[in-house]
Amino acid sequence: MRPRRGQRPSPRPPWALVLVAAGIAVLVGASLWSALRPREAPAVAPSGVVGTRPGDTAPEFRLVDIEGRVVTRTGLLSGGKPGLLFFTTTWCLPCIEGLRQLQRFQQELGAPDPFRVLIVFVDPREGEADVRRYRDRYGFPRSWFYAPDTDRMVWKYEVRYLDTKFVLDPQTVIRWTDVYPAGYDTWRRALATVGVGR
């Protein structure tokens, strides 16, 4: 109905603004969820693609851990075992709790080292002594590899957040990746993608 001459049109009902705001919030939330949600690989990896998405072949690397052991992509996965890459610093508190839960998960599996773990420290101010103190302070397993990032892994693996994680199968294919703080169930789901704990 048209307003009479000189009469102001009635304002839109407030619920219309609420609907518009809710629609925008849903779109923003959906795009964030899509960008940051954990991703799992398809059953068959595209051959020859080196990248950081599930289904890609993981980029090669070469680090020396705090015990002087050389760690490479293929070396980490030797013996047909899957591997886990975990990017952190000594001061990332959620990462510490995530690693405690990983340690618990691995211990409860019972088998000795059913998968290999490489923890990559990305703060360039932290050296081997800092990393060793970190491992010893929190009582993390000595069977894990702890190494400062001396091979530009942050760049190779496109790491944008602390607590970034990759699960690799024995054929060097990324099967799972995530950037959120990890709990016990996170590790259970992540390692199930490579047949651990099923």
Short mmCIF file of C-alpha atoms in Angstrom, two decimals:
data_model
loop_
_atom_site.label_atom_id
_atom_site.label_comp_id
_atom_site.label_asym_id
_atom_site.label_seq_id
_atom_site.Cartn_x
_atom_site.Cartn_y
_atom_site.Cartn_z
CA MET A 1 0.00 0.00 0.00
CA ARG A 2 1.42 3.39 -1.01
CA PRO A 3 1.79 6.06 1.65
CA ARG A 4 -0.27 9.21 1.16
CA ARG A 5 1.41 12.35 -0.04
CA GLY A 6 3.35 13.95 2.81
CA GLN A 7 3.22 10.75 4.85
CA ARG A 8 6.53 8.97 5.56
CA PRO A 9 6.74 5.31 4.59
CA SER A 10 6.59 2.98 7.58
CA PRO A 11 9.98 1.60 8.60
CA ARG A 12 10.82 -2.00 7.81
CA PRO A 13 9.95 -4.37 10.59
CA PRO A 14 12.90 -5.11 12.91
CA TRP A 15 12.70 -8.84 12.20
CA ALA A 16 13.78 -8.17 8.61
CA LEU A 17 17.09 -6.74 9.85
CA VAL A 18 17.52 -9.73 12.15
CA LEU A 19 17.00 -12.10 9.21
CA VAL A 20 19.55 -10.24 7.09
CA ALA A 21 22.12 -10.27 9.93
CA ALA A 22 21.50 -13.97 10.57
CA GLY A 23 21.95 -14.74 6.87
CA ILE A 24 25.27 -12.91 6.77
CA ALA A 25 26.44 -14.71 9.93
CA VAL A 26 25.55 -18.09 8.41
CA LEU A 27 27.48 -17.32 5.21
CA VAL A 28 30.56 -16.13 7.11
CA GLY A 29 30.43 -19.13 9.45
CA ALA A 30 30.05 -21.58 6.58
CA SER A 31 33.00 -20.15 4.69
CA LEU A 32 35.22 -20.23 7.81
CA TRP A 33 34.17 -23.80 8.59
CA SER A 34 34.91 -24.87 5.04
CA ALA A 35 38.35 -23.24 5.11
CA LEU A 36 39.47 -24.49 8.53
CA ARG A 37 37.69 -27.82 9.08
CA PRO A 38 39.79 -30.98 9.37
CA ARG A 39 40.16 -32.60 5.97
CA GLU A 40 40.57 -36.25 5.13
CA ALA A 41 42.01 -37.67 1.96
CA PRO A 42 40.11 -39.53 -0.71
CA ALA A 43 40.83 -43.25 -0.91
CA VAL A 44 43.15 -42.85 -3.90
CA ALA A 45 45.78 -40.11 -3.91
CA PRO A 46 46.32 -38.15 -7.12
CA SER A 47 49.68 -39.42 -8.33
CA GLY A 48 52.55 -37.02 -8.65
CA VAL A 49 50.93 -34.09 -6.84
CA VAL A 50 53.17 -32.67 -4.12
CA GLY A 51 51.26 -30.38 -1.77
CA THR A 52 49.67 -29.92 1.62
CA ARG A 53 46.11 -31.13 1.10
CA PRO A 54 44.83 -34.58 1.97
CA GLY A 55 45.57 -36.80 -0.99
CA ASP A 56 48.75 -34.93 -1.94
CA THR A 57 52.23 -36.37 -1.62
CA ALA A 58 53.84 -34.65 1.37
CA PRO A 59 56.76 -32.34 0.59
CA GLU A 60 60.21 -33.78 1.29
CA PHE A 61 62.26 -32.36 4.16
CA ARG A 62 65.51 -32.92 6.01
CA LEU A 63 65.93 -31.96 9.65
CA VAL A 64 68.35 -32.90 12.42
CA ASP A 65 66.63 -33.57 15.73
CA ILE A 66 67.96 -32.71 19.18
CA GLU A 67 69.63 -36.15 19.45
CA GLY A 68 71.54 -35.60 16.19
CA ARG A 69 69.33 -37.95 14.16
CA VAL A 70 68.64 -36.97 10.56
CA VAL A 71 64.89 -37.01 9.89
CA THR A 72 63.53 -37.02 6.34
CA ARG A 73 60.05 -37.65 5.01
CA THR A 74 60.91 -41.15 3.81
CA GLY A 75 63.01 -41.87 6.90
CA LEU A 76 60.15 -40.89 9.21
CA LEU A 77 57.91 -43.39 7.44
CA SER A 78 60.46 -46.21 7.22
CA GLY A 79 59.40 -49.69 8.22
CA GLY A 80 55.95 -49.17 6.76
CA LYS A 81 54.76 -47.03 9.66
CA PRO A 82 52.62 -43.90 9.26
CA GLY A 83 53.86 -40.58 10.57
CA LEU A 84 52.59 -37.46 12.26
CA LEU A 85 54.01 -33.96 11.77
CA PHE A 86 53.18 -31.46 14.51
CA PHE A 87 54.16 -27.77 14.19
CA THR A 88 54.55 -25.88 17.47
CA THR A 89 56.73 -23.75 19.76
CA THR A 90 57.81 -24.32 23.35
CA TRP A 91 55.36 -21.64 24.49
CA CYS A 92 52.17 -22.89 22.76
CA LEU A 93 50.06 -24.03 25.73
CA PRO A 94 47.23 -25.76 23.79
CA CYS A 95 49.93 -27.65 21.87
CA ILE A 96 51.35 -29.04 25.12
CA GLU A 97 47.97 -30.45 26.11
CA GLY A 98 47.50 -31.84 22.61
CA LEU A 99 50.83 -33.66 22.84
CA ARG A 100 49.91 -35.05 26.26
CA GLN A 101 46.77 -36.50 24.73
CA LEU A 102 48.79 -37.88 21.81
CA GLN A 103 51.17 -39.54 24.26
CA ARG A 104 48.21 -41.06 26.13
CA PHE A 105 46.68 -42.32 22.88
CA GLN A 106 49.95 -43.89 21.75
CA GLN A 107 50.54 -45.54 25.14
CA GLU A 108 47.04 -47.01 25.24
CA LEU A 109 47.57 -48.68 21.86
CA GLY A 110 50.08 -50.93 23.61
CA ALA A 111 52.28 -51.59 20.58
CA PRO A 112 55.72 -49.95 20.62
CA ASP A 113 55.60 -46.88 18.40
CA PRO A 114 52.71 -47.83 16.07
CA PHE A 115 53.34 -44.52 14.28
CA ARG A 116 56.22 -42.06 14.16
CA VAL A 117 56.02 -38.51 15.51
CA LEU A 118 58.02 -35.49 14.38
CA ILE A 119 57.52 -32.29 16.34
CA VAL A 120 58.78 -29.26 14.41
CA PHE A 121 59.55 -26.11 16.39
CA VAL A 122 58.87 -23.04 14.28
CA ASP A 123 60.06 -20.18 16.51
CA PRO A 124 63.50 -19.23 15.10
CA ARG A 125 64.56 -17.97 18.55
CA GLU A 126 64.32 -21.49 19.97
CA GLY A 127 67.35 -23.74 19.66
CA GLU A 128 68.16 -27.33 20.54
CA ALA A 129 68.64 -26.57 24.25
CA ASP A 130 65.17 -24.98 24.47
CA VAL A 131 63.59 -27.93 22.70
CA ARG A 132 65.40 -30.47 24.91
CA ARG A 133 64.22 -28.66 28.06
CA TYR A 134 60.68 -28.70 26.67
CA ARG A 135 60.75 -32.45 26.03
CA ASP A 136 62.22 -33.21 29.45
CA ARG A 137 59.99 -30.80 31.35
CA TYR A 138 56.78 -32.36 30.03
CA GLY A 139 58.07 -35.93 29.94
CA PHE A 140 57.31 -36.52 26.28
CA PRO A 141 58.63 -39.75 24.73
CA ARG A 142 62.24 -39.91 23.64
CA SER A 143 61.17 -42.07 20.70
CA TRP A 144 59.56 -38.98 19.13
CA PHE A 145 61.67 -36.66 16.99
CA TYR A 146 62.02 -33.03 18.19
CA ALA A 147 63.63 -30.62 15.73
CA PRO A 148 63.87 -26.88 15.14
CA ASP A 149 62.70 -25.95 11.64
CA THR A 150 65.95 -25.56 9.73
CA ASP A 151 64.53 -26.64 6.35
CA ARG A 152 61.79 -24.04 5.73
CA MET A 153 59.09 -26.55 6.60
CA VAL A 154 56.74 -23.73 7.55
CA TRP A 155 56.95 -22.62 3.93
CA LYS A 156 56.92 -26.12 2.40
CA TYR A 157 53.88 -27.19 4.42
CA GLU A 158 52.14 -23.79 4.24
CA VAL A 159 51.90 -23.56 8.04
CA ARG A 160 49.89 -20.51 9.12
CA TYR A 161 48.93 -21.55 12.66
CA LEU A 162 50.59 -23.17 15.63
CA ASP A 163 49.09 -26.60 16.32
CA THR A 164 49.08 -27.49 12.62
CA LYS A 165 49.18 -31.25 12.17
CA PHE A 166 49.59 -33.68 9.25
CA VAL A 167 49.11 -37.44 9.24
CA LEU A 168 51.08 -39.23 6.51
CA ASP A 169 50.59 -42.78 5.34
CA PRO A 170 53.63 -45.03 4.71
CA GLN A 171 53.53 -44.07 1.01
CA THR A 172 54.15 -40.39 1.97
CA VAL A 173 50.59 -39.30 1.17
CA ILE A 174 48.87 -36.80 3.46
CA ARG A 175 45.73 -38.43 4.84
CA TRP A 176 44.59 -35.85 7.40
CA THR A 177 45.40 -32.31 8.47
CA ASP A 178 44.06 -29.95 11.12
CA VAL A 179 44.87 -26.64 12.84
CA TYR A 180 42.74 -26.85 15.99
CA PRO A 181 43.84 -27.84 19.51
CA ALA A 182 43.77 -31.63 19.69
CA GLY A 183 42.21 -33.90 22.28
CA TYR A 184 42.29 -37.66 22.66
CA ASP A 185 39.39 -38.16 20.23
CA THR A 186 41.09 -35.92 17.67
CA TRP A 187 44.10 -38.22 17.64
CA ARG A 188 41.93 -41.33 17.51
CA ARG A 189 40.10 -40.03 14.43
CA ALA A 190 43.26 -38.67 12.79
CA LEU A 191 45.31 -41.85 13.12
CA ALA A 192 42.37 -44.02 12.08
CA THR A 193 42.83 -42.52 8.59
CA VAL A 194 46.04 -44.57 8.32
CA GLY A 195 44.68 -47.68 10.05
CA VAL A 196 46.02 -47.01 13.56
CA GLY A 197 43.73 -47.97 16.43
CA ARG A 198 40.88 -49.30 14.31
#
